[in-house]
CSV table of C-alpha atoms in Angstrom, one decimal:
chain,number,residue,atom,x,y,z
A,1,UNK,CA,-0.1,0.0,0.0
A,2,UNK,CA,2.8,2.5,0.8
A,3,UNK,CA,5.0,1.9,-2.3
A,4,UNK,CA,4.4,4.2,-5.1
A,5,UNK,CA,6.4,2.1,-7.6
A,6,UNK,CA,4.1,-0.9,-6.9
A,7,UNK,CA,1.0,1.3,-7.5
A,8,UNK,CA,2.6,2.6,-10.7
A,9,UNK,CA,3.5,-0.9,-11.8
A,10,UNK,CA,-0.2,-2.1,-11.3
A,11,UNK,CA,-1.5,0.9,-13.3
A,12,UNK,CA,1.1,0.4,-16.1
A,13,UNK,CA,0.3,-3.2,-16.3
A,14,UNK,CA,-3.4,-2.6,-16.5
A,15,UNK,CA,-3.1,0.1,-19.2
A,16,UNK,CA,-0.8,-2.0,-21.4
A,17,UNK,CA,-2.6,-5.2,-20.9
A,18,UNK,CA,-5.9,-3.5,-21.7
A,19,UNK,CA,-4.6,-2.4,-24.9
A,20,UNK,CA,-3.3,-5.8,-25.7
A,21,UNK,CA,-6.6,-7.3,-24.9
A,22,UNK,CA,-8.4,-4.8,-27.0
A,23,UNK,CA,-6.0,-5.5,-30.0
A,24,UNK,CA,-6.6,-9.2,-29.4
A,25,UNK,CA,-10.3,-8.9,-29.7
A,26,UNK,CA,-10.2,-6.3,-32.4
A,27,UNK,CA,-7.4,-7.2,-35.0
A,28,UNK,CA,-9.6,-9.4,-37.2
A,29,UNK,CA,-12.4,-6.8,-37.5
A,30,UNK,CA,-9.8,-4.0,-38.1
A,31,UNK,CA,-8.0,-5.9,-40.9
A,32,UNK,CA,-11.4,-7.0,-42.3
A,33,UNK,CA,-12.7,-3.5,-42.4
A,34,UNK,CA,-9.6,-2.3,-44.4
A,35,UNK,CA,-9.9,-5.3,-46.9
A,36,UNK,CA,-13.6,-4.9,-47.4
A,37,UNK,CA,-12.9,-1.6,-49.2
A,38,UNK,CA,-10.4,-3.5,-51.4
A,39,UNK,CA,-12.8,-6.4,-52.1
A,40,UNK,CA,-10.3,-9.0,-50.8
A,41,UNK,CA,-10.4,-11.8,-48.2
A,42,UNK,CA,-8.2,-12.4,-45.2
A,43,UNK,CA,-6.3,-15.5,-44.6
A,44,UNK,CA,-6.8,-15.4,-40.8
A,45,UNK,CA,-4.7,-18.4,-40.0
A,46,UNK,CA,-1.7,-17.0,-41.8
A,47,UNK,CA,-2.1,-13.6,-40.2
A,48,UNK,CA,-2.5,-15.2,-36.7
A,49,UNK,CA,0.6,-17.4,-37.3
A,50,UNK,CA,2.6,-14.2,-38.4
A,51,UNK,CA,1.5,-12.5,-35.1
A,52,UNK,CA,2.7,-15.4,-33.1
A,53,UNK,CA,6.0,-15.4,-34.9
A,54,UNK,CA,6.3,-11.7,-34.4
A,55,UNK,CA,5.6,-12.0,-30.7
A,56,UNK,CA,8.3,-14.7,-30.4
A,57,UNK,CA,10.8,-12.5,-32.3
A,58,UNK,CA,9.8,-9.6,-29.9
A,59,UNK,CA,10.6,-11.8,-26.9
A,60,UNK,CA,13.9,-12.8,-28.4
A,61,UNK,CA,14.8,-9.1,-29.3
A,62,UNK,CA,14.1,-8.2,-25.6
A,63,UNK,CA,16.6,-10.8,-24.6
A,64,UNK,CA,19.1,-9.5,-27.0
A,65,UNK,CA,18.8,-5.8,-26.1
A,66,UNK,CA,18.3,-5.8,-22.4
A,67,UNK,CA,21.9,-6.5,-21.5
A,68,UNK,CA,23.0,-3.4,-23.4
A,69,UNK,CA,20.3,-0.9,-22.6
A,70,UNK,CA,18.7,-2.2,-19.4
A,71,UNK,CA,15.1,-3.2,-18.8
A,72,UNK,CA,13.9,0.4,-18.1
A,73,UNK,CA,15.2,1.7,-21.4
A,74,UNK,CA,13.9,-1.2,-23.3
A,75,UNK,CA,10.5,-1.1,-21.6
A,76,UNK,CA,10.2,2.7,-22.5
A,77,UNK,CA,11.0,1.9,-26.1
A,78,UNK,CA,8.4,-0.7,-26.2
A,79,UNK,CA,5.7,1.5,-24.7
A,80,UNK,CA,6.5,4.5,-27.0
A,81,UNK,CA,6.8,2.2,-30.0
A,82,UNK,CA,3.5,0.5,-29.3
A,83,UNK,CA,1.8,3.8,-28.8
A,84,UNK,CA,3.3,5.2,-32.0
A,85,UNK,CA,2.2,2.0,-33.9
A,86,UNK,CA,-1.4,2.2,-32.7
A,87,UNK,CA,-1.5,5.8,-33.7
A,88,UNK,CA,-0.1,5.1,-37.2
A,89,UNK,CA,-2.7,2.2,-37.3
A,90,UNK,CA,-5.5,4.7,-36.8
A,91,UNK,CA,-4.1,7.1,-39.4
A,92,UNK,CA,-3.1,4.7,-42.2
A,93,UNK,CA,-5.9,2.5,-43.7
A,94,UNK,CA,-4.1,0.6,-46.6
A,95,UNK,CA,-4.0,-3.1,-46.1
A,96,UNK,CA,-0.3,-3.4,-46.3
A,97,UNK,CA,0.3,-0.6,-43.7
A,98,UNK,CA,-2.3,-2.2,-41.4
A,99,UNK,CA,-0.5,-5.6,-41.6
A,100,UNK,CA,2.9,-4.2,-41.0
A,101,UNK,CA,1.8,-2.1,-38.1
A,102,UNK,CA,-0.1,-4.9,-36.5
A,103,UNK,CA,3.0,-7.1,-36.9
A,104,UNK,CA,5.1,-4.5,-35.2
A,105,UNK,CA,2.5,-4.2,-32.4
A,106,UNK,CA,2.8,-8.0,-31.8
A,107,UNK,CA,6.5,-7.8,-31.7
A,108,UNK,CA,6.2,-5.2,-29.0
A,109,UNK,CA,3.7,-7.4,-27.1
A,110,UNK,CA,6.2,-10.2,-27.2
A,111,UNK,CA,8.9,-7.9,-25.6
A,112,UNK,CA,6.4,-6.4,-23.1
A,113,UNK,CA,5.7,-9.6,-21.2
A,114,UNK,CA,9.4,-10.4,-20.0
A,115,UNK,CA,10.0,-6.7,-19.4
A,116,UNK,CA,6.9,-6.3,-17.1
A,117,UNK,CA,7.8,-9.5,-15.4
A,118,UNK,CA,11.3,-8.2,-14.6
A,119,UNK,CA,9.6,-5.1,-13.0
A,120,UNK,CA,7.3,-7.2,-10.9
A,121,UNK,CA,10.3,-9.1,-9.7
A,122,UNK,CA,12.1,-5.9,-8.8
A,123,UNK,CA,9.3,-4.1,-7.0
A,124,UNK,CA,6.9,-6.7,-5.7
A,125,UNK,CA,7.9,-9.3,-3.0
A,126,UNK,CA,7.2,-12.9,-4.0
A,127,UNK,CA,4.4,-13.3,-1.5
A,128,UNK,CA,2.4,-10.4,-3.0
A,129,UNK,CA,2.9,-11.0,-6.8
A,130,UNK,CA,-0.3,-12.9,-7.2
A,131,UNK,CA,-2.2,-10.2,-5.5
A,132,UNK,CA,-0.5,-7.6,-7.7
A,133,UNK,CA,-1.3,-9.4,-10.8
A,134,UNK,CA,-4.9,-10.0,-9.8
A,135,UNK,CA,-5.5,-6.2,-9.0
A,136,UNK,CA,-3.9,-5.5,-12.4
A,137,UNK,CA,-6.1,-7.9,-14.2
A,138,UNK,CA,-9.1,-6.4,-12.5
A,139,UNK,CA,-8.0,-3.0,-13.9
A,140,UNK,CA,-7.4,-4.5,-17.4
A,141,UNK,CA,-10.9,-6.1,-17.3
A,142,UNK,CA,-12.6,-2.8,-16.4
A,143,UNK,CA,-10.8,-0.8,-19.0
A,144,UNK,CA,-11.1,-3.4,-21.7
A,145,UNK,CA,-14.9,-3.9,-21.3
A,146,UNK,CA,-15.5,-0.1,-21.1
A,147,UNK,CA,-13.6,0.5,-24.3
A,148,UNK,CA,-14.9,-2.6,-26.2
A,149,UNK,CA,-18.5,-1.8,-25.4
A,150,UNK,CA,-18.4,1.9,-26.0
A,151,UNK,CA,-16.3,2.6,-29.0
A,152,UNK,CA,-16.2,-0.8,-30.9
A,153,UNK,CA,-17.8,0.7,-34.0
A,154,UNK,CA,-14.8,2.9,-35.0
A,155,UNK,CA,-11.4,1.3,-35.9
A,156,UNK,CA,-9.8,4.8,-35.7
A,157,UNK,CA,-11.1,5.5,-32.1
A,158,UNK,CA,-10.3,2.0,-31.0
A,159,UNK,CA,-6.6,2.3,-32.1
A,160,UNK,CA,-6.3,5.9,-30.8
A,161,UNK,CA,-7.5,4.6,-27.5
A,162,UNK,CA,-4.9,1.9,-27.5
A,163,UNK,CA,-2.3,4.5,-28.3
A,164,UNK,CA,-3.4,6.6,-25.4
A,165,UNK,CA,-3.3,3.6,-23.1
A,166,UNK,CA,0.3,2.8,-24.0
A,167,UNK,CA,1.2,6.6,-24.1
A,168,UNK,CA,-0.2,6.8,-20.5
A,169,UNK,CA,1.8,3.7,-19.4
A,170,UNK,CA,4.9,5.2,-21.0
A,171,UNK,CA,4.5,8.4,-19.1
A,172,UNK,CA,4.1,6.5,-15.8
A,173,UNK,CA,7.0,4.2,-16.5
A,174,UNK,CA,9.1,7.3,-17.1
A,175,UNK,CA,8.1,8.9,-13.9
A,176,UNK,CA,8.7,5.7,-12.0
A,177,UNK,CA,12.2,5.5,-13.5
A,178,UNK,CA,12.8,9.2,-12.8
A,179,UNK,CA,11.8,8.6,-9.1
A,180,UNK,CA,14.1,5.6,-8.9
A,181,UNK,CA,17.0,7.6,-10.3
A,182,UNK,CA,16.4,10.6,-7.9
A,183,UNK,CA,16.3,8.1,-4.9
A,184,UNK,CA,19.7,6.6,-6.0
A,185,UNK,CA,21.4,10.0,-6.2
């Protein structure tokens, strides 16, 4: 209750994981809405397999970059990159751009999971990790349901909301890192 960093970690997790959940529910309608205008069909199996591959590559990339830049810098890059990708997804509506942007988002998602796990290990004692994750998941559920039920009709609004969620998480993670740096000095 007294740790500001644990509270920030829970909020960051809820914001990011809400955006990930929203994208998980929304990627197929988003891609379909773009391709309907071009009178083409979507090979959903191939798209999904590509997303899984991108997520695995993102996880591998995290492992490669974290020794050089540190978890805080890599997480900040993931959050800012995801926010930017969601924003670009809202702006561009060509099928090739949508597909490339969504692959990039999935790569960032693959990097997000080990990074947030590292932060949980740093700030939350093992006895309370389950509680921390449960509280974060309740926040994720609340945000996801609210967004999916209110603005599901507009791909642009949905993606802008995801960009804002990741942008907010990026801001909070930056303030958490800044607070840690000032305590060390």
